[in-house]
Tab-separated table of C-alpha atoms in Angstrom:
chain	number	residue	atom	x	y	z
A	130	MET	CA	0.000	0.000	0.000
A	131	PRO	CA	1.442	3.458	-0.917
A	132	ALA	CA	2.700	5.548	2.019
A	133	ASN	CA	0.032	8.207	1.587
A	134	ALA	CA	-2.738	5.610	1.450
A	135	GLU	CA	-1.369	3.970	4.582
A	136	LEU	CA	-1.339	7.335	6.359
A	137	ILE	CA	-4.912	8.082	5.312
A	138	LYS	CA	-6.047	4.675	6.538
A	139	THR	CA	-4.307	5.258	9.873
A	140	LEU	CA	-5.937	8.670	10.242
A	141	CYS	CA	-9.346	7.192	9.478
A	142	GLU	CA	-8.856	4.517	12.117
A	143	LYS	CA	-8.080	7.210	14.695
A	144	ILE	CA	-11.143	9.186	13.582
A	145	CYS	CA	-13.352	6.099	13.696
A	146	PHE	CA	-12.220	4.486	16.941
A	147	ASP	CA	-10.856	7.442	18.948
A	148	ASN	CA	-12.963	10.374	17.661
A	149	ASP	CA	-9.599	12.007	17.026
A	150	LYS	CA	-10.213	15.587	15.854
A	151	ALA	CA	-6.517	16.170	15.200
A	152	ALA	CA	-6.489	13.189	12.830
A	153	PHE	CA	-9.583	14.567	11.101
A	154	ALA	CA	-7.882	17.963	10.693
A	155	GLU	CA	-4.820	16.258	9.209
A	156	LEU	CA	-6.979	14.251	6.791
A	157	PHE	CA	-8.728	17.459	5.753
A	158	ARG	CA	-5.361	19.130	5.158
A	159	LEU	CA	-4.070	16.224	3.071
A	160	GLU	CA	-7.140	15.716	0.893
A	161	TYR	CA	-8.925	19.066	0.636
A	162	LYS	CA	-6.993	20.565	-2.285
A	163	LYS	CA	-7.243	17.427	-4.456
A	164	LEU	CA	-10.946	17.027	-3.730
A	165	TYR	CA	-11.600	20.711	-4.365
A	166	HIS	CA	-10.009	20.605	-7.833
A	167	TYR	CA	-11.843	17.354	-8.565
A	168	SER	CA	-15.195	18.924	-7.699
A	169	LEU	CA	-14.332	22.025	-9.717
A	170	GLN	CA	-14.207	19.893	-12.879
A	171	TYR	CA	-17.943	19.268	-12.425
A	172	VAL	CA	-19.396	22.405	-10.825
A	173	LYS	CA	-17.099	25.017	-12.498
A	174	LEU	CA	-17.498	27.509	-9.620
A	175	ARG	CA	-14.923	27.837	-6.830
A	176	GLU	CA	-17.469	28.680	-4.139
A	177	VAL	CA	-19.610	25.668	-5.041
A	178	ALA	CA	-16.611	23.306	-5.114
A	179	GLU	CA	-15.594	24.543	-1.658
A	180	GLU	CA	-19.119	23.945	-0.371
A	181	VAL	CA	-19.279	20.456	-1.860
A	182	VAL	CA	-15.988	19.355	-0.310
A	183	ASN	CA	-16.849	20.883	3.056
A	184	ASP	CA	-20.207	19.091	3.071
A	185	VAL	CA	-18.529	15.775	2.263
A	186	PHE	CA	-16.092	16.185	5.146
A	187	VAL	CA	-18.913	17.133	7.520
A	188	LYS	CA	-20.727	13.892	6.606
A	189	PHE	CA	-17.451	11.982	6.865
A	190	TRP	CA	-17.075	13.144	10.466
A	191	LYS	CA	-20.764	12.662	11.255
A	192	TYR	CA	-20.645	9.009	10.188
A	193	ARG	CA	-17.101	8.390	11.401
A	194	GLN	CA	-18.056	5.307	13.422
A	195	THR	CA	-18.727	3.411	10.169
A	196	LEU	CA	-15.335	4.203	8.613
A	197	HIS	CA	-13.888	0.838	9.577
A	198	THR	CA	-16.101	-0.731	6.878
A	199	ILE	CA	-14.501	1.367	4.119
A	200	HIS	CA	-11.665	-0.457	2.376
A	201	ASN	CA	-10.243	2.614	0.606
A	202	PRO	CA	-11.132	5.888	2.430
A	203	GLU	CA	-9.476	8.143	-0.153
A	204	ASN	CA	-11.398	6.519	-2.996
A	205	TYR	CA	-14.573	6.836	-0.939
A	206	LEU	CA	-13.993	10.593	-0.499
A	207	PHE	CA	-13.489	11.112	-4.223
A	208	ILE	CA	-16.638	9.158	-5.035
A	209	ALA	CA	-18.639	11.164	-2.483
A	210	VAL	CA	-17.350	14.461	-3.913
A	211	ARG	CA	-18.140	13.355	-7.456
A	212	ASN	CA	-21.666	12.314	-6.564
A	213	GLN	CA	-22.414	15.505	-4.649
A	214	SER	CA	-20.934	17.618	-7.457
A	215	LEU	CA	-23.090	15.822	-10.034
A	216	ASN	CA	-26.175	16.239	-7.844
A	217	HIS	CA	-25.507	19.967	-7.574
A	218	SER	CA	-24.977	20.329	-11.320
A	219	LYS	CA	-28.196	18.476	-12.066
A	220	LYS	CA	-30.154	20.494	-9.505
A	221	TYR	CA	-29.201	23.795	-11.133
A	222	SER	CA	-29.164	22.642	-14.751
A	223	THR	CA	-32.619	24.153	-15.275
A	224	LEU	CA	-31.377	27.655	-14.443
A	225	HIS	CA	-30.135	30.095	-17.073
A	226	ILE	CA	-29.517	33.801	-17.558
A	227	SER	CA	-31.962	35.866	-19.623
A	228	ALA	CA	-31.425	39.525	-20.529
A	229	SER	CA	-34.234	41.869	-19.495
A	230	GLU	CA	-35.713	43.859	-22.402
A	231	ASP	CA	-36.160	46.913	-20.174
A	232	SER	CA	-32.840	47.151	-18.389
A	233	GLY	CA	-30.614	44.886	-20.463
A	234	LEU	CA	-29.434	43.281	-17.218
A	235	GLY	CA	-29.210	39.545	-16.787
A	236	GLU	CA	-31.977	37.790	-14.900
A	237	LEU	CA	-31.780	34.292	-13.426
A	238	ILE	CA	-34.793	32.256	-14.497
A	239	THR	CA	-35.713	28.574	-14.436
A	240	ARG	CA	-37.056	26.191	-17.062
A	241	GLU	CA	-38.595	23.942	-14.430
A	242	ASP	CA	-42.174	22.759	-14.740
A	243	PRO	CA	-43.860	23.186	-11.301
A	244	GLN	CA	-46.107	20.186	-11.918
A	245	PHE	CA	-43.195	17.951	-12.841
A	246	ASP	CA	-41.222	19.272	-9.885
A	247	LEU	CA	-44.056	18.144	-7.612
A	248	GLU	CA	-44.219	14.738	-9.304
A	249	SER	CA	-40.466	14.252	-9.053
A	250	LYS	CA	-40.515	15.068	-5.338
A	251	GLU	CA	-43.333	12.579	-4.869
A	252	LEU	CA	-41.338	9.900	-6.696
A	253	ARG	CA	-38.199	10.562	-4.672
A	254	PHE	CA	-40.217	10.412	-1.439
A	255	LYS	CA	-41.750	7.068	-2.400
A	256	LEU	CA	-38.374	5.690	-3.448
A	257	GLU	CA	-36.864	6.689	-0.112
A	258	GLN	CA	-39.735	4.984	1.720
A	259	VAL	CA	-39.151	1.735	-0.153
A	260	ILE	CA	-35.389	1.901	0.432
A	261	ALA	CA	-35.939	2.451	4.164
A	262	GLN	CA	-38.127	-0.665	4.304
A	263	LEU	CA	-35.539	-2.960	2.704
A	264	PRO	CA	-33.886	-5.589	4.954
A	265	ASP	CA	-30.789	-4.193	6.698
A	266	GLN	CA	-28.130	-5.853	4.539
A	267	CYS	CA	-30.084	-5.247	1.346
A	268	ARG	CA	-30.566	-1.569	2.190
A	269	LYS	CA	-26.914	-1.084	3.131
A	270	ILE	CA	-25.708	-2.678	-0.105
A	271	PHE	CA	-28.130	-0.608	-2.165
A	272	ARG	CA	-26.978	2.669	-0.589
A	273	LEU	CA	-23.287	1.813	-0.880
A	274	VAL	CA	-23.634	1.042	-4.597
A	275	LYS	CA	-26.289	3.534	-5.697
A	276	GLU	CA	-25.640	6.489	-3.397
A	277	ASP	CA	-21.952	6.163	-2.538
A	278	GLY	CA	-20.981	4.915	-5.984
A	279	LEU	CA	-19.024	1.839	-4.906
A	280	LYS	CA	-18.610	-1.208	-7.134
A	281	PRO	CA	-20.166	-4.519	-6.028
A	282	ARG	CA	-16.718	-6.028	-5.496
A	283	GLN	CA	-15.752	-3.076	-3.265
A	284	VAL	CA	-18.915	-3.527	-1.217
A	285	ALA	CA	-18.200	-7.249	-0.942
A	286	MET	CA	-14.750	-6.504	0.490
A	287	MET	CA	-16.147	-3.901	2.900
A	288	LEU	CA	-18.866	-6.209	4.245
A	289	ASN	CA	-16.798	-9.411	4.049
A	290	ILE	CA	-19.334	-11.160	1.831
A	291	SER	CA	-19.183	-12.549	-1.702
A	292	THR	CA	-19.658	-10.391	-4.773
A	293	ARG	CA	-22.448	-12.760	-5.762
A	294	THR	CA	-24.291	-11.962	-2.523
A	295	VAL	CA	-23.930	-8.255	-3.199
A	296	GLU	CA	-25.299	-8.635	-6.719
A	297	THR	CA	-28.229	-10.765	-5.513
A	298	GLN	CA	-29.189	-8.303	-2.783
A	299	LEU	CA	-28.782	-5.407	-5.193
A	300	TYR	CA	-31.072	-7.087	-7.709
A	301	ARG	CA	-33.742	-7.586	-5.044
A	302	ALA	CA	-33.527	-3.957	-3.997
A	303	MET	CA	-33.674	-2.693	-7.584
A	304	LYS	CA	-36.691	-4.876	-8.301
A	305	ARG	CA	-38.642	-3.386	-5.383
A	306	VAL	CA	-37.526	0.178	-6.008
A	307	GLY	CA	-38.119	-0.138	-9.750
A	308	GLN	CA	-41.753	-1.041	-9.133
A	309	VAL	CA	-42.277	2.381	-7.539
A	310	PHE	CA	-41.032	4.009	-10.720
A	311	PHE	CA	-43.298	1.990	-12.994
A	312	ASP	CA	-46.310	2.744	-10.793
A	313	GLN	CA	-45.491	6.444	-11.002
A	314	LEU	CA	-44.911	6.210	-14.734
A	315	ALA	CA	-48.349	4.677	-15.227
A	316	LYS	CA	-49.834	7.757	-13.571
A	317	ASN	CA	-47.687	10.301	-15.433
A	318	LYS	CA	-46.974	8.952	-18.921
A	319	LYS	CA	-46.512	12.437	-20.345
A	320	ASN	CA	-43.425	12.942	-18.182
A	321	ILE	CA	-41.655	9.717	-19.107
A	322	THR	CA	-38.433	11.489	-20.128
A	323	GLY	CA	-38.257	13.518	-16.951
A	324	LEU	CA	-39.027	10.527	-14.759
A	325	LEU	CA	-36.296	8.548	-16.474
A	326	ASP	CA	-33.892	11.387	-15.679
A	327	ILE	CA	-34.732	10.870	-12.025
A	328	LEU	CA	-34.692	7.102	-12.054
A	329	ILE	CA	-31.551	6.343	-14.042
A	330	PRO	CA	-29.000	7.842	-11.617
A	331	LEU	CA	-30.947	6.569	-8.619
A	332	ILE	CA	-31.618	3.014	-9.701
A	333	PHE	CA	-30.156	1.514	-12.838
A	334	LEU	CA	-26.623	2.915	-13.078
A	335	ILE	CA	-23.930	1.053	-11.216
A	336	ARG	CA	-21.207	3.652	-11.191
């Protein structure tokens, strides 16, 4: 294992088992600049990249007691920053600048459809309900793959189970969560494209 990776793993162990704030500060110092520039590739704005990385570190500290299950903490941080950066970019992709005819000044407006926004929130709420009701191992595997962006083999190593078990549990979760989407689609056929935009990153893409 490279020296830097070994150091990061040691720091994470101190954070996880000893609640060591000094170790957390050192990890922040070591990784912040790399993560910031990585986020900047997606969000394009310095202030946003700073916010993304800070939020990821806040969550990292908040859930520090689970760090011992993470095989590669540095990789995990980069995945978390990527996912949060992509979520931010998608959230604001409907905004654009329009020049006012009266003043000639730029005005920030949105292309969002209020009705679709309501439907998408309803879908996300229902998806979260189904995920919360999954069996413990199934739910944990689903979140690690779909929300944290880990590969099945990485999850298998983290949880000390076979890759086949991960894939089986993931399939079961996707089957139950996918049914929510199809039920919603049956109600809102006119918004099939928009609903797919919601579902694909949440359900069917294994990053």
